[in-house]
Coordinates of C-alpha atoms in Angstrom, one line a residue:
V14 CA 12.2 -18.0 -3.6
A15 CA 11.7 -16.5 -0.6
L16 CA 14.7 -15.0 1.1
T17 CA 14.9 -15.5 5.1
S18 CA 16.8 -13.3 7.5
E19 CA 19.9 -14.8 7.1
R20 CA 20.3 -13.5 4.0
Y21 CA 20.0 -10.0 5.1
G22 CA 22.2 -10.8 8.4
L23 CA 20.0 -10.2 11.1
R24 CA 20.3 -12.2 13.8
R25 CA 16.8 -12.8 16.2
L26 CA 16.6 -10.7 19.4
P27 CA 15.9 -12.6 22.6
F28 CA 12.2 -12.5 23.2
S29 CA 11.6 -15.5 24.6
Q30 CA 10.6 -19.3 23.0
L31 CA 7.1 -20.6 22.8
T32 CA 6.5 -23.3 25.0
R33 CA 3.4 -25.8 25.7
S34 CA 1.9 -23.8 28.1
D35 CA 1.7 -20.8 25.7
L36 CA -0.4 -22.9 23.6
A37 CA -2.8 -23.9 26.8
F38 CA -2.6 -19.9 27.5
F39 CA -3.9 -19.4 23.9
E40 CA -6.0 -22.4 23.2
G41 CA -8.0 -21.6 27.0
L42 CA -8.4 -17.3 25.7
M43 CA -9.3 -19.1 22.4
P44 CA -10.1 -21.9 21.3
G45 CA -10.4 -22.9 18.2
R46 CA -9.1 -19.9 17.1
V47 CA -5.2 -21.2 17.5
V48 CA -3.8 -22.2 14.0
T49 CA 0.3 -24.5 14.9
D50 CA 0.1 -27.1 11.2
P51 CA 3.0 -26.3 9.9
E52 CA 1.2 -26.4 6.5
E53 CA -1.3 -23.9 6.9
L54 CA 1.0 -21.5 8.6
K55 CA 3.1 -21.6 5.1
L56 CA 1.3 -19.7 4.1
F57 CA 1.2 -17.0 6.5
N58 CA 4.3 -17.4 7.2
V59 CA 5.2 -15.6 2.8
D60 CA 4.9 -11.9 1.5
W61 CA 2.3 -11.2 -1.8
L62 CA 5.7 -10.7 -3.7
K63 CA 7.1 -14.4 -1.3
S64 CA 9.8 -12.6 -1.7
V65 CA 10.4 -12.9 1.4
R66 CA 10.1 -15.2 4.8
G67 CA 9.4 -16.4 8.2
C68 CA 9.2 -19.7 10.7
S69 CA 6.5 -18.5 13.1
K70 CA 4.8 -21.4 14.7
L71 CA 1.7 -19.7 15.8
M72 CA -1.2 -17.5 14.6
L73 CA -3.7 -16.6 16.6
K74 CA -7.1 -15.3 15.3
P75 CA -9.0 -12.5 18.1
Q76 CA -11.9 -11.5 17.7
T77 CA -13.0 -9.1 19.6
T78 CA -10.5 -5.8 21.3
A79 CA -10.8 -7.3 24.3
E80 CA -8.9 -11.2 23.1
V81 CA -5.8 -9.0 21.4
S82 CA -5.7 -7.3 25.0
Q83 CA -5.3 -9.9 26.8
V84 CA -2.7 -11.5 23.8
L85 CA -0.8 -8.9 23.7
R86 CA -1.0 -8.6 27.4
Y87 CA 0.9 -12.5 27.9
C88 CA 3.2 -11.2 25.0
Y89 CA 4.8 -8.3 26.9
E90 CA 4.7 -10.7 30.2
R91 CA 6.4 -14.0 28.3
N92 CA 8.6 -12.0 26.0
L93 CA 7.1 -13.0 23.3
A94 CA 7.2 -11.3 19.6
V95 CA 4.3 -10.3 17.8
N96 CA 3.8 -9.8 14.7
P97 CA 0.5 -8.2 13.1
Q98 CA -1.1 -9.1 10.7
G99 CA -3.7 -8.3 7.9
G100 CA -4.4 -9.8 4.3
N101 CA -1.0 -9.6 3.6
T102 CA -0.5 -7.9 1.0
G103 CA 1.8 -5.4 1.3
L104 CA 4.9 -5.8 -0.4
V105 CA 7.9 -4.3 1.9
G106 CA 8.1 -7.5 3.4
G107 CA 5.8 -5.7 6.2
S108 CA 3.2 -8.1 7.4
V109 CA 4.7 -11.3 8.1
P110 CA 7.8 -12.7 10.5
V111 CA 11.1 -12.2 9.9
F112 CA 12.0 -15.6 12.5
D113 CA 9.7 -17.1 14.7
E114 CA 7.3 -14.5 16.1
I115 CA 3.7 -15.6 16.7
I116 CA 1.6 -14.1 13.8
L117 CA -1.2 -12.4 15.4
S118 CA -4.4 -11.8 12.6
T119 CA -7.1 -9.5 12.2
A120 CA -8.6 -12.3 9.7
L121 CA -12.1 -12.6 12.1
M122 CA -12.0 -9.0 13.5
N123 CA -14.3 -8.3 10.1
R124 CA -18.1 -6.5 12.1
I125 CA -18.7 -3.5 10.3
I126 CA -20.2 -1.0 13.8
S127 CA -21.6 1.2 12.6
F128 CA -22.7 3.6 9.5
D129 CA -23.9 6.8 9.8
K130 CA -26.1 7.7 7.0
V131 CA -25.6 11.4 7.3
S132 CA -22.4 12.8 8.2
G133 CA -20.6 9.7 6.5
I134 CA -18.6 8.7 9.0
L135 CA -17.8 4.2 9.2
V136 CA -16.9 2.5 11.7
C137 CA -15.4 -1.0 11.6
Q138 CA -13.3 -3.7 12.8
A139 CA -9.2 -3.4 11.3
G140 CA -10.2 -6.5 9.5
C141 CA -13.2 -5.4 7.2
I142 CA -11.7 -6.3 3.9
L143 CA -11.9 -3.4 1.7
E144 CA -13.5 -4.7 -1.2
K145 CA -16.4 -5.6 1.0
L146 CA -16.2 -2.2 2.8
S147 CA -16.3 -0.3 -0.6
E148 CA -20.0 -2.5 -1.8
Y149 CA -21.2 -2.4 1.8
L150 CA -21.0 1.8 1.5
E151 CA -22.3 1.9 -2.4
Q152 CA -25.3 0.3 -0.9
Q153 CA -25.4 2.8 1.2
G154 CA -24.6 5.7 -2.1
F155 CA -21.0 6.0 0.0
I156 CA -17.1 5.0 -0.9
V157 CA -14.9 3.8 0.6
P158 CA -12.1 7.6 0.7
L159 CA -9.0 4.7 -1.0
D160 CA -9.1 2.3 -4.3
L161 CA -6.7 -0.2 -4.2
G162 CA -5.1 -3.1 -6.3
A163 CA -5.0 -5.1 -3.7
K164 CA -8.5 -3.8 -2.5
G165 CA -10.1 -8.0 -3.0
S166 CA -8.3 -8.8 -0.1
C167 CA -6.4 -6.3 2.3
H168 CA -7.9 -5.1 5.9
I169 CA -8.2 -1.8 6.5
G170 CA -6.8 -1.8 9.5
G171 CA -3.3 -2.8 7.6
N172 CA -4.5 -0.3 5.3
V173 CA -4.7 2.4 8.2
A174 CA -1.2 0.7 9.8
T175 CA 0.5 1.9 6.3
N176 CA -1.4 5.0 5.6
A177 CA -2.1 3.0 1.7
G178 CA -2.2 5.6 -0.9
G179 CA -4.2 3.9 -4.1
L180 CA -5.6 5.3 -6.8
R181 CA -7.9 8.2 -5.8
L182 CA -5.5 10.1 -3.1
L183 CA -5.6 13.4 -6.4
R184 CA -9.4 14.3 -5.5
Y185 CA -9.3 12.6 -1.9
G186 CA -6.6 12.5 -0.1
S187 CA -4.6 10.5 2.9
L188 CA -5.9 8.0 4.9
R189 CA -4.2 10.6 7.3
G190 CA -7.4 13.1 6.5
T191 CA -10.1 10.4 6.2
V192 CA -9.5 8.9 9.2
L193 CA -11.2 10.1 12.3
G194 CA -10.9 7.8 14.7
L195 CA -9.1 5.1 15.8
E196 CA -9.0 2.0 18.6
V197 CA -5.7 1.1 19.1
V198 CA -4.0 -2.1 21.6
L199 CA -1.0 -0.9 22.6
A200 CA 2.0 -3.4 23.5
D201 CA 1.6 -4.1 27.4
G202 CA -2.2 -5.2 26.4
S203 CA -3.7 -1.7 27.0
A204 CA -6.5 -0.5 24.7
L205 CA -6.2 2.8 23.7
D206 CA -9.7 3.6 23.0
C207 CA -9.7 6.8 20.6
L208 CA -12.2 5.3 18.0
A209 CA -13.8 9.6 17.6
S210 CA -16.6 10.0 15.1
L211 CA -16.3 13.2 15.1
R212 CA -14.5 16.4 12.2
K213 CA -13.2 18.4 14.4
D214 CA -11.6 16.9 17.7
N215 CA -8.9 19.9 19.2
T216 CA -7.9 18.6 22.8
G217 CA -4.3 18.5 22.6
Y218 CA -2.2 15.7 20.8
D219 CA -4.1 13.3 18.0
L220 CA -2.2 10.4 18.4
K221 CA -4.7 8.8 16.2
Q222 CA -1.5 10.1 13.8
L223 CA 1.2 8.6 15.2
F224 CA -0.6 5.0 14.1
I225 CA -0.9 5.7 11.0
G226 CA 1.9 5.0 8.8
S227 CA 3.1 2.6 11.8
E228 CA 3.2 -0.4 10.6
G229 CA 2.5 -2.3 13.5
T230 CA 4.8 -1.5 15.7
L231 CA 3.4 1.2 18.2
G232 CA 0.3 -1.0 18.1
V233 CA -2.4 -3.0 17.1
I234 CA -4.8 -1.1 14.8
T235 CA -8.2 -3.1 16.5
A236 CA -11.0 -0.5 15.0
V237 CA -11.9 2.0 12.8
S238 CA -13.8 5.7 12.3
I239 CA -13.4 7.4 8.7
L240 CA -15.1 8.9 6.8
C241 CA -16.4 8.4 3.1
P242 CA -17.5 10.0 0.8
Q243 CA -20.7 10.4 -1.3
K244 CA -20.6 8.1 -4.6
P245 CA -19.9 9.7 -7.8
K246 CA -24.1 10.1 -9.6
A247 CA -21.6 10.5 -12.9
V248 CA -17.8 8.6 -13.4
N249 CA -16.1 9.0 -16.7
L250 CA -12.7 7.0 -18.0
A251 CA -10.5 7.9 -20.7
F252 CA -7.7 5.9 -21.7
L253 CA -5.4 8.3 -23.4
G254 CA -1.7 7.4 -26.0
C255 CA 1.0 9.8 -25.3
Q256 CA 4.1 9.9 -27.6
S257 CA 6.8 11.6 -24.5
F258 CA 6.8 11.5 -20.8
A259 CA 6.8 15.8 -21.6
K260 CA 3.4 15.3 -23.5
V261 CA 1.7 13.3 -19.9
L262 CA 3.1 16.0 -18.1
E263 CA 1.7 19.0 -20.3
T264 CA -1.9 16.8 -20.7
F265 CA -1.5 16.5 -16.3
T266 CA -1.6 20.0 -15.9
T267 CA -4.0 20.8 -18.9
C268 CA -6.4 18.1 -17.1
R269 CA -6.3 19.8 -14.1
T270 CA -7.1 23.3 -15.2
M271 CA -10.2 22.1 -18.3
L272 CA -11.5 19.3 -15.9
G273 CA -10.9 20.7 -12.2
E274 CA -12.8 19.7 -9.4
I275 CA -14.5 16.7 -11.1
L276 CA -10.6 14.9 -11.0
S277 CA -10.5 11.9 -10.0
A278 CA -7.5 9.7 -11.8
Y279 CA -4.8 10.3 -12.9
E280 CA -2.2 7.6 -13.5
F281 CA 0.2 7.2 -15.8
M282 CA 2.3 3.7 -17.7
D283 CA 5.4 3.0 -20.2
E284 CA 4.3 1.0 -23.1
K285 CA 6.8 -1.8 -21.4
C286 CA 4.0 -1.7 -18.9
M287 CA 1.4 -2.6 -21.1
E288 CA 4.1 -5.0 -23.0
L289 CA 4.2 -7.3 -19.9
V290 CA -0.1 -6.8 -19.0
E291 CA -1.2 -8.3 -22.2
R292 CA 2.1 -11.2 -22.6
H293 CA 1.7 -12.6 -18.8
L294 CA -2.2 -11.6 -18.2
N295 CA -3.9 -11.8 -22.2
L296 CA -5.0 -7.9 -21.5
S297 CA -6.0 -5.9 -25.0
N298 CA -5.3 -2.4 -25.0
P299 CA -7.3 -1.0 -26.9
V300 CA -4.7 2.5 -27.6
T301 CA -1.6 1.0 -29.1
G302 CA 1.5 2.3 -30.6
S303 CA 1.9 4.7 -28.0
P304 CA 5.3 5.0 -25.4
F305 CA 2.7 6.5 -22.5
Y306 CA -0.4 6.0 -22.1
V307 CA -2.5 7.7 -19.0
L308 CA -6.0 7.1 -18.0
I309 CA -8.0 9.3 -16.8
E310 CA -10.7 8.8 -14.1
T311 CA -13.9 12.1 -13.9
S312 CA -16.6 11.8 -10.8
G313 CA -18.8 14.5 -10.2
S314 CA -22.6 14.8 -9.3
N315 CA -24.0 15.7 -12.9
S316 CA -23.3 13.4 -16.0
T317 CA -23.7 16.6 -18.6
H318 CA -22.1 18.8 -17.3
D319 CA -19.4 16.7 -16.6
E320 CA -19.2 15.0 -19.9
E321 CA -18.9 18.6 -21.5
K322 CA -16.1 18.9 -19.8
L323 CA -14.4 15.7 -20.3
T324 CA -15.0 16.5 -24.2
N325 CA -13.8 20.0 -24.0
F326 CA -10.9 18.8 -21.9
L327 CA -10.0 15.7 -25.1
E328 CA -10.5 17.4 -28.2
K329 CA -7.5 20.8 -26.6
S330 CA -5.3 18.0 -25.9
M331 CA -6.1 16.4 -29.6
T332 CA -5.5 18.8 -31.4
S333 CA -3.2 20.2 -29.8
G334 CA -0.9 17.5 -30.2
L335 CA -0.5 16.5 -26.4
V336 CA -3.0 13.6 -27.1
T337 CA -2.3 11.4 -30.6
D338 CA -5.0 8.1 -29.4
G339 CA -7.3 7.3 -27.3
T340 CA -10.6 5.6 -25.9
V341 CA -13.2 7.3 -23.2
A342 CA -16.2 6.0 -21.3
T343 CA -18.9 8.3 -21.3
D344 CA -21.9 6.2 -20.2
D345 CA -22.7 3.5 -17.2
K346 CA -22.4 0.8 -19.3
K347 CA -19.2 1.3 -20.9
I348 CA -18.2 2.5 -17.5
K349 CA -19.2 -1.0 -16.3
A350 CA -17.4 -2.7 -19.3
C351 CA -13.9 -0.1 -19.0
N352 CA -13.6 -0.6 -15.1
L353 CA -12.6 -4.3 -15.8
M354 CA -10.5 -3.6 -19.2
L355 CA -8.8 0.2 -18.8
W356 CA -8.8 -0.4 -14.4
S357 CA -7.1 -4.0 -15.3
L358 CA -4.2 -2.4 -17.7
R359 CA -3.1 -0.1 -14.5
E360 CA -4.1 -2.5 -11.5
R361 CA -3.3 -5.8 -12.0
I362 CA 0.9 -4.6 -13.6
T363 CA 2.0 -5.4 -10.2
E364 CA 0.7 -9.6 -10.7
A365 CA 2.0 -9.2 -14.8
L366 CA 5.3 -8.4 -13.4
T367 CA 5.3 -11.8 -10.7
H368 CA 5.6 -13.6 -14.2
D369 CA 7.7 -11.6 -15.6
G370 CA 10.9 -12.9 -13.0
Y371 CA 12.1 -12.0 -9.8
V372 CA 10.6 -8.2 -8.9
Y373 CA 12.8 -6.2 -7.6
K374 CA 10.2 -3.2 -6.4
Y375 CA 10.1 0.4 -5.9
D376 CA 7.4 3.5 -4.2
L377 CA 9.0 6.3 -4.9
S378 CA 7.9 10.5 -4.5
L379 CA 9.5 12.5 -6.5
P380 CA 8.8 16.2 -7.8
V381 CA 6.2 15.5 -10.5
A382 CA 8.8 16.8 -13.3
K383 CA 11.8 14.9 -12.5
L384 CA 9.3 11.5 -11.6
Y385 CA 10.6 9.4 -15.5
E386 CA 13.8 10.8 -16.0
L387 CA 15.0 7.6 -13.2
V388 CA 13.7 4.6 -15.7
T389 CA 15.4 6.5 -17.6
D390 CA 18.8 6.3 -16.2
M391 CA 18.1 3.2 -14.0
R392 CA 18.0 1.6 -18.0
A393 CA 21.5 3.5 -18.7
R394 CA 23.1 2.0 -15.2
L395 CA 21.4 -1.7 -15.9
G396 CA 21.5 -2.5 -19.8
Q397 CA 21.2 -6.0 -19.5
S398 CA 21.9 -7.0 -16.7
A399 CA 18.1 -6.1 -16.0
K400 CA 14.8 -8.0 -17.9
N401 CA 12.9 -5.4 -17.6
V402 CA 13.2 -1.9 -16.1
V403 CA 9.4 -0.2 -16.0
G404 CA 7.6 2.8 -14.2
Y405 CA 4.2 3.4 -14.2
G406 CA 2.2 5.1 -10.8
H407 CA -0.3 7.8 -9.8
L408 CA 1.2 10.9 -11.2
G409 CA -1.6 13.4 -9.4
D410 CA 0.3 13.0 -5.7
G411 CA 4.2 12.9 -8.3
N412 CA 4.5 8.7 -6.9
L413 CA 6.6 6.6 -9.0
H414 CA 6.3 2.4 -9.1
L415 CA 10.1 1.8 -10.3
N416 CA 9.6 -1.7 -11.0
I417 CA 13.0 -3.7 -12.5
T418 CA 12.4 -8.2 -13.5
A419 CA 15.3 -10.3 -14.0
E420 CA 15.1 -14.0 -14.8
S421 CA 16.3 -14.5 -11.2
Y422 CA 17.4 -12.8 -7.7
S423 CA 20.9 -11.5 -8.4
H424 CA 23.0 -9.4 -5.0
S425 CA 25.1 -8.2 -7.9
L426 CA 22.1 -6.6 -10.2
L427 CA 20.8 -5.7 -6.9
D428 CA 23.7 -4.3 -5.5
A429 CA 23.7 -1.8 -9.0
I430 CA 19.7 -0.8 -7.7
E431 CA 21.1 -0.2 -4.0
P432 CA 21.9 2.6 -2.8
F433 CA 22.4 4.7 -6.2
V434 CA 18.1 4.5 -6.7
Y435 CA 17.3 6.0 -2.9
E436 CA 20.2 8.3 -3.5
W437 CA 19.5 9.6 -6.8
T438 CA 15.5 9.8 -5.2
A439 CA 17.6 12.2 -2.2
R440 CA 20.0 14.2 -4.6
H441 CA 16.3 15.2 -6.5
S442 CA 14.6 16.5 -2.8
G443 CA 12.0 13.0 -3.4
S444 CA 11.4 9.8 -0.6
I445 CA 12.2 6.4 -0.7
S446 CA 8.5 5.7 0.1
A447 CA 5.5 7.6 -1.4
E448 CA 2.9 4.9 0.0
H449 CA 3.9 1.6 0.5
G450 CA 5.9 1.8 3.7
L451 CA 9.4 0.3 4.8
G452 CA 8.9 -2.3 6.3
F453 CA 11.6 -5.1 6.7
K454 CA 12.9 -4.2 2.9
K455 CA 13.8 -0.6 3.2
K456 CA 14.4 0.3 6.9
Q457 CA 18.1 0.5 7.1
F458 CA 17.4 3.6 3.7
I459 CA 15.2 5.8 5.9
Q460 CA 17.9 8.0 5.8
Y461 CA 17.6 9.2 2.7
T462 CA 14.8 10.7 3.4
K463 CA 14.2 11.7 7.2
P464 CA 16.9 13.9 9.0
N465 CA 19.1 11.6 12.0
E466 CA 17.7 13.7 14.2
A467 CA 13.8 12.5 13.4
I468 CA 14.8 9.1 13.2
L469 CA 15.7 9.3 16.6
L470 CA 12.2 11.0 18.0
M471 CA 10.8 8.0 16.2
Q472 CA 12.4 5.7 18.1
R473 CA 12.1 7.1 21.5
F474 CA 8.8 7.1 20.3
K475 CA 8.7 3.1 19.6
A476 CA 11.2 2.8 23.0
M477 CA 8.4 4.6 24.9
L478 CA 5.4 2.7 24.2
D479 CA 7.0 -0.5 23.0
P480 CA 10.0 -1.1 25.5
K481 CA 10.5 -4.4 26.1
G482 CA 10.7 -4.6 21.3
I483 CA 7.8 -6.8 20.9
L484 CA 5.6 -5.4 18.4
N485 CA 6.5 -6.5 14.1
P486 CA 10.4 -6.4 15.1
Y487 CA 12.8 -6.2 12.3
K488 CA 10.5 -3.2 10.9
M489 CA 10.5 0.4 10.0
L490 CA 13.2 1.9 12.1
P491 CA 16.5 0.4 11.8
C492 CA 18.1 -1.7 13.8
S493 CA 20.0 0.8 16.9
R494 CA 24.2 0.8 16.9

């Protein structure tokens, strides 16, 4: 059952209430794209995990930046709170209203504006679905430098607004490096056109970085310019079993040394993850009997060269005892089948967890050597009070996804997890959010990662760009006291 704002002890800020004249204005601005039906709105008031729920009475579906500008100018003058929403696939409650904020959906802003085959620069509206962009670019011989389990429904604007990480950050880096420009509408309705298509621009402050990862609290991203790499000609997958996390780490060190520039992903999962995927989703694990599993992907331009490097790595890993079992796909036919099977084992863990009960989710950055210690310590701390405690994630960039399931929500279990998980992370110089953001659920814990001076500066940025606080209120930053 989704938790409402009352669970978190929040009170609605003094924003204006929606009136009939407000509805008349929006209907006149975008006829047929104003949603007020309570049944239709239910889906957009609840997050993907069904863990938080708002009560918005209005959703707007603009198609252009000009319409977004008019909406925000009106809302700013009327002091109406706005909740920007993309594909609503976020995991920290940042994409749904907390109270009755107007939902501003980018669903109809899904136009590809341009693509330059020479430079690999794509310009598109914020509502383009990641998988659709990927399909379009593949036909051009390119790929999006971002891959997520939620690619079938997440929007590129939402990805940028949350600085989404994903499965291939190890190879292509974060969105902070691949996004070249943004078009953003500010709280007062003014449009900021920084939609550059240049690799190099050293003139003044890099304003786009303010909005990447700002979770819709500083402005609404309406268009994106992003640098896309060429599609690799040779892709190989290996799914391996390791007998300990120490072996997982050793395998990664060997992998990085021997595979070098062709290594594009290094994912790890514990056996509990695989048990849940098999039990709840009926997926088949081709490598059984290991406490840990590793999914390795290589991407290159020469299949013979890449296969030789991968074969040498696997031989060394097996003979040295780092890996006890595994399966490999090194040709196009197998790769397509393995993408469905092997990547599904990793990408659908989140889905499997939702079938296991209520899920407490944590997305942490930690020194790689300490990554799994938190899972072990949490299991010992919670004992039988939790149904399952699992760990998986992007080992190549030190990103642990710690998930705890229970039959139902329990406040006492939450108290046992928090703030322990954040204190543990801070003690080991980690970050309480590696890629999901802070959203609604984790905003009050930012101090475990950021010093007070940094938090105060963020609040000053917010006050400068959104002085009335109408954009995605109650999210990302702790409430000022």
